[in-house]
Coordinates of N, CA and C and ligand atoms in Angstrom, one line a residue:
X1 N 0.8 -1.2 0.0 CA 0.0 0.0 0.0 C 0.9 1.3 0.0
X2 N 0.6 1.7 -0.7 CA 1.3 3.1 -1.0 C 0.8 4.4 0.4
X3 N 1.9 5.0 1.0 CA 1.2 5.7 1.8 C 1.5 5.1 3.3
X4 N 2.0 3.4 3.5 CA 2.2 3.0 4.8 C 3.6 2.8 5.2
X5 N 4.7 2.9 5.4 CA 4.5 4.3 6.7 C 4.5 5.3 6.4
X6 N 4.2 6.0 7.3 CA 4.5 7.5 7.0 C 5.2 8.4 7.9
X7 N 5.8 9.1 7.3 CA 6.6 10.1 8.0 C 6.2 11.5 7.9
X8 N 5.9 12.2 9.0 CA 5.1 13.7 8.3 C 6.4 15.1 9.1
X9 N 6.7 15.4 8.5 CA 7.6 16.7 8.9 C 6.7 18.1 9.1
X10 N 7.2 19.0 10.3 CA 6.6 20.2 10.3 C 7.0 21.0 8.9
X11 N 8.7 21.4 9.1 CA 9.4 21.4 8.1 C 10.7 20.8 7.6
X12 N 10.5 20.6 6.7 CA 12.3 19.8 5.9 C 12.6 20.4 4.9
X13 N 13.5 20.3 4.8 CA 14.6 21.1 3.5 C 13.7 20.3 2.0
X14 N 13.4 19.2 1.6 CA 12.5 19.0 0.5 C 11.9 17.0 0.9
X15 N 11.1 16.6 0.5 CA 10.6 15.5 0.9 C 11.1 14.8 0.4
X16 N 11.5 14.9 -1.0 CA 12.2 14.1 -2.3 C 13.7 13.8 -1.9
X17 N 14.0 14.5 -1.1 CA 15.6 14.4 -0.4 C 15.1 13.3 0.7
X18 N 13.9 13.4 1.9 CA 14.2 13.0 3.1 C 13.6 11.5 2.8
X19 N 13.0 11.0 1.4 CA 13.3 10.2 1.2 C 13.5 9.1 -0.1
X20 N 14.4 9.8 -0.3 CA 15.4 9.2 -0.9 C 16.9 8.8 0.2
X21 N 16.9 9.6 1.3 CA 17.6 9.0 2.1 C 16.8 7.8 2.9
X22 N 16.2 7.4 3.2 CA 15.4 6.7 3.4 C 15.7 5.4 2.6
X23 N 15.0 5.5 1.1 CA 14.9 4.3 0.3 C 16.4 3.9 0.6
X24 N 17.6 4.9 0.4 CA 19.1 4.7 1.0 C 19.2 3.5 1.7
X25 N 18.7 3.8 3.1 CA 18.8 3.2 4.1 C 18.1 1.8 3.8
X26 N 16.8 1.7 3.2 CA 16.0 0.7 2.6 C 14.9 0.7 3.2
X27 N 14.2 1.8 3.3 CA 13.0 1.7 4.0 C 11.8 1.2 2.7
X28 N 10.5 0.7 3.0 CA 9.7 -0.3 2.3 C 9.0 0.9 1.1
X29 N 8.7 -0.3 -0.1 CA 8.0 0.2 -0.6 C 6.9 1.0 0.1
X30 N 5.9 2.1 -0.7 CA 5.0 2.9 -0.4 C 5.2 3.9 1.0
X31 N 6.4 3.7 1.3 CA 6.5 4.3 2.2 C 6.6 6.1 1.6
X32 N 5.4 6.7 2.4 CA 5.7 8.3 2.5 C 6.1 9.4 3.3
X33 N 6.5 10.4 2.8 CA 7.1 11.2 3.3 C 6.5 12.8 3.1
X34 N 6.0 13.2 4.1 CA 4.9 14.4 3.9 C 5.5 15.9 4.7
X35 N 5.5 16.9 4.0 CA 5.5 18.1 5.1 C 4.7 19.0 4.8
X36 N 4.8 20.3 6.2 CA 4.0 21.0 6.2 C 4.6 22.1 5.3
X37 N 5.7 22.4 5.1 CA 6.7 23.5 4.6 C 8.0 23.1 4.2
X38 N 8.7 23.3 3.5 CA 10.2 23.0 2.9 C 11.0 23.9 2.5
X39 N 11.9 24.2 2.7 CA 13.3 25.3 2.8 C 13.6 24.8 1.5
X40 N 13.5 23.8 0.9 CA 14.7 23.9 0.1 C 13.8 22.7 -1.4
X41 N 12.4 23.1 -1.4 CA 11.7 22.2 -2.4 C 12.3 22.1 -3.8
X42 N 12.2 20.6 -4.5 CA 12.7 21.1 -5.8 C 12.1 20.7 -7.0
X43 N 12.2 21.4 -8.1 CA 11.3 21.5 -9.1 C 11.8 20.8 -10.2
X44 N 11.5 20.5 -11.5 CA 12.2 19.9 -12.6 C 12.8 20.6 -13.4
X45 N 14.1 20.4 -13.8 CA 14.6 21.1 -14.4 C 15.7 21.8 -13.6
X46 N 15.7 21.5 -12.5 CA 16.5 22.4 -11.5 C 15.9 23.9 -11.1
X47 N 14.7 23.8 -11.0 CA 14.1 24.6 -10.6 C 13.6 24.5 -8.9
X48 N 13.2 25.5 -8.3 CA 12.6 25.7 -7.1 C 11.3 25.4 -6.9
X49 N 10.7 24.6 -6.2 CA 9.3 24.3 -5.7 C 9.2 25.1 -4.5
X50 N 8.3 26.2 -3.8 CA 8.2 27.1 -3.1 C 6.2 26.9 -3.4
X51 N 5.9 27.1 -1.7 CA 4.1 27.1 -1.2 C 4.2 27.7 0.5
X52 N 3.1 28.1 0.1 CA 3.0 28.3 1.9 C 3.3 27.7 2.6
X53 N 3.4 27.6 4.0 CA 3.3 26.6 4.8 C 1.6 26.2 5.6
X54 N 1.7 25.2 5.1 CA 0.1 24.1 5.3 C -1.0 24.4 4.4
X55 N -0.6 25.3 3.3 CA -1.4 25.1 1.9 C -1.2 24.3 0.3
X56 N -0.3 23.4 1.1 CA 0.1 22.5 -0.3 C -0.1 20.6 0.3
X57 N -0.1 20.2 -0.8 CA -0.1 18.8 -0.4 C 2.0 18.7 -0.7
X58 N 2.8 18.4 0.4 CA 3.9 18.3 -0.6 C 4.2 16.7 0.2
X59 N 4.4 16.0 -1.0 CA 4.7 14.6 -0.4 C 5.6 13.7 -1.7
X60 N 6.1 12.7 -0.9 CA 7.2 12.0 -1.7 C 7.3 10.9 -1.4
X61 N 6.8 9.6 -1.9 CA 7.0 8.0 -2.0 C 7.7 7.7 -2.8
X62 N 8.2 6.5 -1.7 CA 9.2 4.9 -2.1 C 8.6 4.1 -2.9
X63 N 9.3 4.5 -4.2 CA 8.6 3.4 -4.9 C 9.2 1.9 -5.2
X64 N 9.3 1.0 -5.1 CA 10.3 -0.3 -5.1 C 9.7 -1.2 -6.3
X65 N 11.1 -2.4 -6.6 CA 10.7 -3.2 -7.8 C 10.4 -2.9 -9.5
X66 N 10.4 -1.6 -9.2 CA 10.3 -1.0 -10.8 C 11.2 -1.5 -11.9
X67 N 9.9 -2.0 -13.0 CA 10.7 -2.4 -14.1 C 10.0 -1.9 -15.6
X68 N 10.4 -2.5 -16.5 CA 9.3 -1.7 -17.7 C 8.4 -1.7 -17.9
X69 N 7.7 -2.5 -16.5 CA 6.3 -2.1 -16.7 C 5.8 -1.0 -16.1
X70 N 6.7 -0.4 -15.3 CA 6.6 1.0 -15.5 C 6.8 2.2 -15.9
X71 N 7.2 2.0 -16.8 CA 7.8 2.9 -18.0 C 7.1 4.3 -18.6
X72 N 5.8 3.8 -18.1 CA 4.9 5.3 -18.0 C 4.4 6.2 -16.2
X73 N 5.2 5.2 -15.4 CA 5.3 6.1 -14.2 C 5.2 7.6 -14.5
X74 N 5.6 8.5 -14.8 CA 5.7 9.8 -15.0 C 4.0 10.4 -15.3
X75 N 3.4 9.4 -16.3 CA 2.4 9.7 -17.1 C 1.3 9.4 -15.6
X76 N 1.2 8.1 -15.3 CA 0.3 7.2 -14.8 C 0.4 8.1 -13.5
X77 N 1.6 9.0 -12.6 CA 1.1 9.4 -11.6 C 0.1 11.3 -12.0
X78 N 0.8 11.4 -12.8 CA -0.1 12.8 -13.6 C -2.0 12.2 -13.4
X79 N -1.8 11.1 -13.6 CA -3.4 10.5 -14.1 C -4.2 10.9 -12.7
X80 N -3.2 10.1 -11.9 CA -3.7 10.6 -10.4 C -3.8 11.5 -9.7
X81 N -2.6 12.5 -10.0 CA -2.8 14.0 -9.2 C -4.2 14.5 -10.3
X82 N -4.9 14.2 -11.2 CA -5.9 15.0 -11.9 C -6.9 14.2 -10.8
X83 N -7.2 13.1 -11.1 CA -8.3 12.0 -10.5 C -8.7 12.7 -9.0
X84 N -7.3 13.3 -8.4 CA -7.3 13.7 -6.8 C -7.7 15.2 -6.7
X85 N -7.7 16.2 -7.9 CA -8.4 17.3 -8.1 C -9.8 17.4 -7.7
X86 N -10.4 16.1 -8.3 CA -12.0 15.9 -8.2 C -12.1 16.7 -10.1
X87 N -13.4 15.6 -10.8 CA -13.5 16.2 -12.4 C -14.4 17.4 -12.4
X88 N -14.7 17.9 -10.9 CA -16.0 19.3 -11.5 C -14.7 20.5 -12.0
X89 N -13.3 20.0 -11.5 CA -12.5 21.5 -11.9 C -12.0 20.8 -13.3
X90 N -12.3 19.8 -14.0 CA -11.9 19.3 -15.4 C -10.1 19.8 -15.2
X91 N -9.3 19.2 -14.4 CA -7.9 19.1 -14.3 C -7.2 17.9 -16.1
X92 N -6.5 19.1 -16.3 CA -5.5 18.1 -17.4 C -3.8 18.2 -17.3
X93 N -3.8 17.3 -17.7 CA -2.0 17.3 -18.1 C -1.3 17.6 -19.0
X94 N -0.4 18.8 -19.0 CA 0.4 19.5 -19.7 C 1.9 18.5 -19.7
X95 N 2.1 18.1 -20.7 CA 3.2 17.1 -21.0 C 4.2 17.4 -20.4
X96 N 5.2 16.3 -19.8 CA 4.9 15.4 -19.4 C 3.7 15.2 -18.4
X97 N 4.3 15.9 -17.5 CA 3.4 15.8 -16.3 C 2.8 16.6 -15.6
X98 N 2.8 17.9 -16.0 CA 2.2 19.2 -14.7 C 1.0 18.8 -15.3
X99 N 0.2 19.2 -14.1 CA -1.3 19.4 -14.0 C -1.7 20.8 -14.0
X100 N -2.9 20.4 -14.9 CA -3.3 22.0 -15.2 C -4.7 22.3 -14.6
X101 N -5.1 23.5 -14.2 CA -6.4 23.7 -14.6 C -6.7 24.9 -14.8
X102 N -7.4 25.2 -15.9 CA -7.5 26.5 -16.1 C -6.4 27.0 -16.8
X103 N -5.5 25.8 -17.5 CA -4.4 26.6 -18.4 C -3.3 26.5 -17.2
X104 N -3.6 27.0 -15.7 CA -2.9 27.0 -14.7 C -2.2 26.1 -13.9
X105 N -0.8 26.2 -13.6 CA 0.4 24.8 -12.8 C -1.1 24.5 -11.9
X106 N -1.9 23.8 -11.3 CA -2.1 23.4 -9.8 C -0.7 22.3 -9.0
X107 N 0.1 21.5 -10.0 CA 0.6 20.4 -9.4 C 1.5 20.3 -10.1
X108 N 2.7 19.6 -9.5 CA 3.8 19.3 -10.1 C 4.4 17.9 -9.5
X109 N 5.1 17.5 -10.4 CA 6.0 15.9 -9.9 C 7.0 16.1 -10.3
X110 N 8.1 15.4 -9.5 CA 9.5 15.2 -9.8 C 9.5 13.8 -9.4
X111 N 10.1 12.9 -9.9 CA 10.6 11.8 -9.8 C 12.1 11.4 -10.2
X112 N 12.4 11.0 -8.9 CA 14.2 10.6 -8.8 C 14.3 9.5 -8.4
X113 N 15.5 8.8 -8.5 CA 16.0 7.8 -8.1 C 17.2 6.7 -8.8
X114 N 17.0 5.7 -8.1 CA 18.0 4.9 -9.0 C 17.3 3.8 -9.7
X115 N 17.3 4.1 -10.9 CA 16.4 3.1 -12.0 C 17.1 1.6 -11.6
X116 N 18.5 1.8 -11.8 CA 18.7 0.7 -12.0 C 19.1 0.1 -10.2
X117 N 18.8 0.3 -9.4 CA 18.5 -0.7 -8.5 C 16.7 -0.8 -8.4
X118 N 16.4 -0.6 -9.0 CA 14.7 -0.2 -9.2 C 14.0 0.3 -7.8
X119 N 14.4 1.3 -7.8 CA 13.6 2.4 -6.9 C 13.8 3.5 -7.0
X120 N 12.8 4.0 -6.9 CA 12.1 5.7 -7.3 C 12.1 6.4 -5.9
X121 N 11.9 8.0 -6.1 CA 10.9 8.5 -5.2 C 10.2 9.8 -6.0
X122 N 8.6 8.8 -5.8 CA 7.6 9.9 -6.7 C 7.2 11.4 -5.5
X123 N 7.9 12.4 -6.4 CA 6.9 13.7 -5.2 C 6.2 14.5 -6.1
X124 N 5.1 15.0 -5.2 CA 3.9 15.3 -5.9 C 3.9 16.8 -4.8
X125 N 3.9 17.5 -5.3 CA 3.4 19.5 -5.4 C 2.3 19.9 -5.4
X126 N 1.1 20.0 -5.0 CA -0.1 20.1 -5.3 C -0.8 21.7 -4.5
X127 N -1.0 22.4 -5.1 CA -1.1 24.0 -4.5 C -3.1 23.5 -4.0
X128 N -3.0 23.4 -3.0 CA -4.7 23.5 -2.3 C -4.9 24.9 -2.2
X129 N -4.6 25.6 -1.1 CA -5.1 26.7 -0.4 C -4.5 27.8 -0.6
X130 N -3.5 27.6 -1.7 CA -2.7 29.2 -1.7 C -3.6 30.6 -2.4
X131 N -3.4 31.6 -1.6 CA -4.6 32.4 -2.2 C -3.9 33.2 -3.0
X132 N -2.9 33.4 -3.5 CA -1.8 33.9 -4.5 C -0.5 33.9 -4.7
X133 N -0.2 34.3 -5.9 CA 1.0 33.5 -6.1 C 1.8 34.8 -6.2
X134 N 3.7 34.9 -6.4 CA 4.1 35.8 -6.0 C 3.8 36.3 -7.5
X135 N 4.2 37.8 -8.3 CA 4.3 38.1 -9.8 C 4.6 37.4 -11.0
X136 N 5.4 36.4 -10.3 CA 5.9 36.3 -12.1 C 5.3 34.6 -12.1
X137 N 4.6 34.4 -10.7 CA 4.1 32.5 -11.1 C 2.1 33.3 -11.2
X138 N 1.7 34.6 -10.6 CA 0.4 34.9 -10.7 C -0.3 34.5 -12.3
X139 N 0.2 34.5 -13.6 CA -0.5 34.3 -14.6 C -0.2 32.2 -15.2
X140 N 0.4 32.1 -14.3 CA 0.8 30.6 -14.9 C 0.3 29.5 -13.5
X141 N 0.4 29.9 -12.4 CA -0.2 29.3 -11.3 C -1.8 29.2 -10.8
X142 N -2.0 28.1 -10.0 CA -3.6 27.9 -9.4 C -3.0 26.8 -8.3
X143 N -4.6 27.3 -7.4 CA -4.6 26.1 -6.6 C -5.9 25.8 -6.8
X144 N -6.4 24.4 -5.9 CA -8.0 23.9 -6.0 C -8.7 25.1 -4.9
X145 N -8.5 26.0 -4.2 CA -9.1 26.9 -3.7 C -9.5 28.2 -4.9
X146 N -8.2 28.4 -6.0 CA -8.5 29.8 -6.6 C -9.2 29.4 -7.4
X147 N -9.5 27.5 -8.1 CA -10.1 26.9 -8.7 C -11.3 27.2 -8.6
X148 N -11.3 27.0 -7.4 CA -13.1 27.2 -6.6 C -13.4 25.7 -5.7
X149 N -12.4 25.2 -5.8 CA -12.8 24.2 -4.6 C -12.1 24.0 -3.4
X150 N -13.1 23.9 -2.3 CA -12.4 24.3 -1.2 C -12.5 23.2 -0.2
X151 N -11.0 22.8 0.0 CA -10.6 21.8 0.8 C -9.8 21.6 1.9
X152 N -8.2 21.3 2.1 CA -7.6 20.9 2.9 C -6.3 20.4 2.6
X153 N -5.5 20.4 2.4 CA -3.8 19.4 2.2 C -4.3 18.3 2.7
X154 N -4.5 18.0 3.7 CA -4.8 16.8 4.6 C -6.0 16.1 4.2
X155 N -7.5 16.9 3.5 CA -8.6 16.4 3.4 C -7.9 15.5 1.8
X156 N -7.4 16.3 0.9 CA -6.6 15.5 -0.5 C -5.6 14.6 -0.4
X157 N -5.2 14.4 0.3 CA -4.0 13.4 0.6 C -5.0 12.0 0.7
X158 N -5.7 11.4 1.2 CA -6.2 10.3 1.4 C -6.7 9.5 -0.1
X159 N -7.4 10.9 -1.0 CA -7.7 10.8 -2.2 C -6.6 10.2 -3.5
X160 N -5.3 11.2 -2.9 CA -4.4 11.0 -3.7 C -3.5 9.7 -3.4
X161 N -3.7 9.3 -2.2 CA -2.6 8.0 -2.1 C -3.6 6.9 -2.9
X162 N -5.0 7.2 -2.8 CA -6.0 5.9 -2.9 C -5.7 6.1 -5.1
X163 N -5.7 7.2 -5.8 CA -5.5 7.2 -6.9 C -4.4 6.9 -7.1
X164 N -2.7 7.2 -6.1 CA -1.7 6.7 -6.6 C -1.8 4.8 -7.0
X165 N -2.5 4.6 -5.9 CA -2.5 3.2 -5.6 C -3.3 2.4 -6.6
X166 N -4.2 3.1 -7.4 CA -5.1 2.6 -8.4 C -3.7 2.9 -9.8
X167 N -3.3 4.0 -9.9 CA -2.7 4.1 -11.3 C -0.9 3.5 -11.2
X168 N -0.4 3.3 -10.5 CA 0.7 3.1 -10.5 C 1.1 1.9 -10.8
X169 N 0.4 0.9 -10.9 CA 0.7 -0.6 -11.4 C -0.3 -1.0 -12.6
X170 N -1.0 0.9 -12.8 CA -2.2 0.1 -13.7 C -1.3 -0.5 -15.6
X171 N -2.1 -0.9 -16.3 CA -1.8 -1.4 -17.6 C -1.2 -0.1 -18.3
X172 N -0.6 0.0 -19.1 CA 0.3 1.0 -20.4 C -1.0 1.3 -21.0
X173 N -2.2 0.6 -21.2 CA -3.0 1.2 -22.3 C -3.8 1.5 -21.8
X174 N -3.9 1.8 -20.6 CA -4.9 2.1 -19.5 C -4.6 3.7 -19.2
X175 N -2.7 3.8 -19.1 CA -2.5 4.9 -18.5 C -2.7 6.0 -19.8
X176 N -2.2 5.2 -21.0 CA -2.6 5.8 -22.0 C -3.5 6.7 -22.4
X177 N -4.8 5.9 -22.2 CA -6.1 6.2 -22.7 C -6.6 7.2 -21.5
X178 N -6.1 7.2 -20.8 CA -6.3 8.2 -19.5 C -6.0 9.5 -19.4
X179 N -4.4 9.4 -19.9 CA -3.8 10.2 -20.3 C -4.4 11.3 -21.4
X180 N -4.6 10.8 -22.4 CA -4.7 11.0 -23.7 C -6.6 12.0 -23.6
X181 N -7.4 11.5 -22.5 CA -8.2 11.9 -22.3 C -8.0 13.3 -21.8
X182 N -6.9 13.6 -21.0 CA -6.5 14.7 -20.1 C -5.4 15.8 -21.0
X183 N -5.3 15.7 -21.9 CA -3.8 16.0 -23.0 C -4.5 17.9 -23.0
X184 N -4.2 18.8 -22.3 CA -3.9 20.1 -22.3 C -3.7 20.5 -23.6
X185 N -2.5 20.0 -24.4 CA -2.0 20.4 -25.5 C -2.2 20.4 -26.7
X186 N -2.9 19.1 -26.6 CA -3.4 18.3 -27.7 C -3.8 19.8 -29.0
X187 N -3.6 19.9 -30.2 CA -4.2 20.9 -30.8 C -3.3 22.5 -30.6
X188 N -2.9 23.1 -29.7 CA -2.3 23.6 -29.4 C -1.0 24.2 -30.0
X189 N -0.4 25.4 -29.9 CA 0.9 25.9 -30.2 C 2.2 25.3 -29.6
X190 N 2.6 24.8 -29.7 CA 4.3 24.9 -28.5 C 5.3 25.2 -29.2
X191 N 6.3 25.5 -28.3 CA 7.9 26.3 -28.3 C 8.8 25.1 -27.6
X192 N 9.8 25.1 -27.7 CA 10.5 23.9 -27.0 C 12.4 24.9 -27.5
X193 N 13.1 24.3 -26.6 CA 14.7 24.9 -27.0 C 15.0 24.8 -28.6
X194 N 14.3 23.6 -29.3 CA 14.7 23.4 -30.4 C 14.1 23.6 -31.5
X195 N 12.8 24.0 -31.4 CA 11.5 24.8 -32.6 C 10.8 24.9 -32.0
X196 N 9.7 24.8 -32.5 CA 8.0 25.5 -32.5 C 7.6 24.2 -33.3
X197 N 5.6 24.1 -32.8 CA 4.6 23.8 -33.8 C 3.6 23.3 -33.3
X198 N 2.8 22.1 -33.7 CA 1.5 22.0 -33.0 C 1.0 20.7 -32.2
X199 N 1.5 20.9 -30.7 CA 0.8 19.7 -30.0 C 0.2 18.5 -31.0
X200 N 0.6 17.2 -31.1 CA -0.4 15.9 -31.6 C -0.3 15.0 -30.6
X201 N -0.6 15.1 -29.5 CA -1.2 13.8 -28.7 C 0.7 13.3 -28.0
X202 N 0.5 11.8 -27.3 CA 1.4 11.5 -27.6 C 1.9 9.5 -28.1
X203 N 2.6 9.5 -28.0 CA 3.0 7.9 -28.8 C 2.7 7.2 -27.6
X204 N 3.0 6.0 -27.9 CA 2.7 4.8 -27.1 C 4.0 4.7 -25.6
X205 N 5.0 5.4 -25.7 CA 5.6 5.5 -24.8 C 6.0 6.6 -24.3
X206 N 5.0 7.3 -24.3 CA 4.9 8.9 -23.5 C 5.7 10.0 -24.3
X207 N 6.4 10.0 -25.8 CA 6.8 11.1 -26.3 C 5.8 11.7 -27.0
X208 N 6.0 13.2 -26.8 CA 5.5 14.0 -27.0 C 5.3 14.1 -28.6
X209 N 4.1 14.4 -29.7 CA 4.5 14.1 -30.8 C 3.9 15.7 -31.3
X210 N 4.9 16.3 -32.4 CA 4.4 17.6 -32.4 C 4.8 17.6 -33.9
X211 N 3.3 18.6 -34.6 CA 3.2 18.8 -35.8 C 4.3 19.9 -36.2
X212 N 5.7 20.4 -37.3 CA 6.5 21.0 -37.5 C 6.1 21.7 -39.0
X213 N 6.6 22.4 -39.5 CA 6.4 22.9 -40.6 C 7.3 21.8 -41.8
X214 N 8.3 21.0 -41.1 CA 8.6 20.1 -41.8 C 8.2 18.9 -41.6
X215 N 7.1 18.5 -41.1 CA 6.8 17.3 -40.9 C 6.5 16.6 -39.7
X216 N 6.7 15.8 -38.7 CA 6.8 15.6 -37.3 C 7.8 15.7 -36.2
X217 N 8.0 15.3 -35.3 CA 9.5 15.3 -34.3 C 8.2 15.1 -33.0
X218 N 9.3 14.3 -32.5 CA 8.7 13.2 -31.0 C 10.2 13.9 -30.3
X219 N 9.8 14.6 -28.9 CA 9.9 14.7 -27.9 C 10.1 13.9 -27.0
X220 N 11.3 13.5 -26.6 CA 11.1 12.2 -25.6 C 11.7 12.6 -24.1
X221 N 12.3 14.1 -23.9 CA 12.5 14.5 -22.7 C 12.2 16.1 -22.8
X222 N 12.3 16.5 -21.4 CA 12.6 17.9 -21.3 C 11.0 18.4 -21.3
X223 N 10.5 20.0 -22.2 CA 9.9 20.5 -21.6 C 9.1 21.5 -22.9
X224 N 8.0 21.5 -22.9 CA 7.7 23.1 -23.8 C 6.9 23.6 -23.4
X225 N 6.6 24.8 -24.4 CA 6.4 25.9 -24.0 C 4.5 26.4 -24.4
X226 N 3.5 26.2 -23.8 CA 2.6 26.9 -24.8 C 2.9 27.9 -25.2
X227 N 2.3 28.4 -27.0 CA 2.3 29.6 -27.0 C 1.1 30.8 -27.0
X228 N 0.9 31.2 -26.1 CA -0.5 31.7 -25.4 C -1.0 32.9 -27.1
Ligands
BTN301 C1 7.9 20.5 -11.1 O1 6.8 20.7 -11.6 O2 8.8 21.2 -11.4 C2 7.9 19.4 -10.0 C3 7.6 19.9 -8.7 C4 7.7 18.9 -7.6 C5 7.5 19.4 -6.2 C6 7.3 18.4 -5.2 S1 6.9 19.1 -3.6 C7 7.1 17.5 -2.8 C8 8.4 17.0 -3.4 N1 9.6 17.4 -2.8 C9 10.3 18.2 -3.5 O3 11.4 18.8 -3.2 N2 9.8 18.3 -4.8 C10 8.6 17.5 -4.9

């Protein structure tokens, strides 16, 4: 079960650090690791994860035994942080993985680890109760409060371990079709470091596939850009 044990911090420098020392040590699968605040949160790309303190869900599981059957991990926990929004705020996924609503970040994942001893640790970012964001995240940020639904860190968490628990071992064409249901981009402009063109869905093994003025190009890491 994903979620048993748990470890909950007032504050820690980032969850994704406290356990991965942990899996280190060998603590069990599903084991989580939750806080109320973090000094030192971290984002993809080498970026900063930064929320109030006690208005975010910020949590990070051990994930163990990973092999190519989970190969769409990245996708399949996206599936979940939407499922854990609740569908009246119609939450989608901005490739890979942020969750959107309203065009807006509500949620982010980082996932690290050591593949090849097969374990992970999935952390999940999820903005509940923030009532604003600082300038330069106000036009690209949300939480499920600015969404209009109003909950709890604590009341979502229960939701979200019970969806990790459903998608994380589920089938590739399961996560797929799930996925593919939630695609933000689908149709859309994007920018990326290496061109421009137009969001098409994605392949069978989570690359991004984008219409170009010369034809196609699949994405298989990194990041783009809408262009609003
Ligand atoms: C991103 O979208 O850039 C990923 C953000 C992931 C943030 C979460 S918060 C809990 C966990 N601990 C961290 O330091 N990062 C992840």
């Amino acid at each position: 079960m994903i979620g048993t044990p748990r470890v909950h911090h007032r504050v820690t420098d980032s969850t994704n650090e406290r356990a991965k020392e942990l899996a280190d040590a060998g603590a069990l699968h599903g084991t989580l690791v939750t806080a109320d605040e973090q000094e030192a949160g971290r984002g993809r790309q080498g970026r900063v994860w930064t929320a109030p303190a006690g208005s975010a869900v910020l949590m990070s599981v051990i994930l163990r035994d990973l092999d190519e059957r989970h190969a769409l991990l990245p996708l399949a926990a996206a599936v979940a942080v939407c499922e854990a929004c609740g569908s009246d705020l119609a939450p989608q996924v901005k490739w890979p993985n942020d969750v959107w609503i309203d065009r807006r970040k509500v949620a982010g994942i980082l996932i690290e680890g050591r593949p090849q001893e097969g374990w992970a640790v999935l952390g999940i970012g999820l903005n509940v109760t923030t009532d604003s964001f600082p300038p330069e995240l106000a036009d690209i940020a949300t939480s499920l409060r600015l969404a209009g639904h109003e909950t709890t860190p604590a009341a979502v968490l229960p939701d979200l371990l019970a969806a990790l628990n459903r998608w994380i071992d589920a089938r590739p064409e399961a996560v797929l079709k799930a996925w593919r249901s939630r695609d933000a981009l689908r149709g859309k402009r994007v920018r990326w470091p290496g061109g421009r063109g137009t969001a098409d869905g994605i392949d069978d093994s989570g690359g991004l596939l984008v219409r170009t003025d010369d034809g196609h190009v699949t994405l298989d890491a990194g990041e783009v850009h809408l262009l609003r």
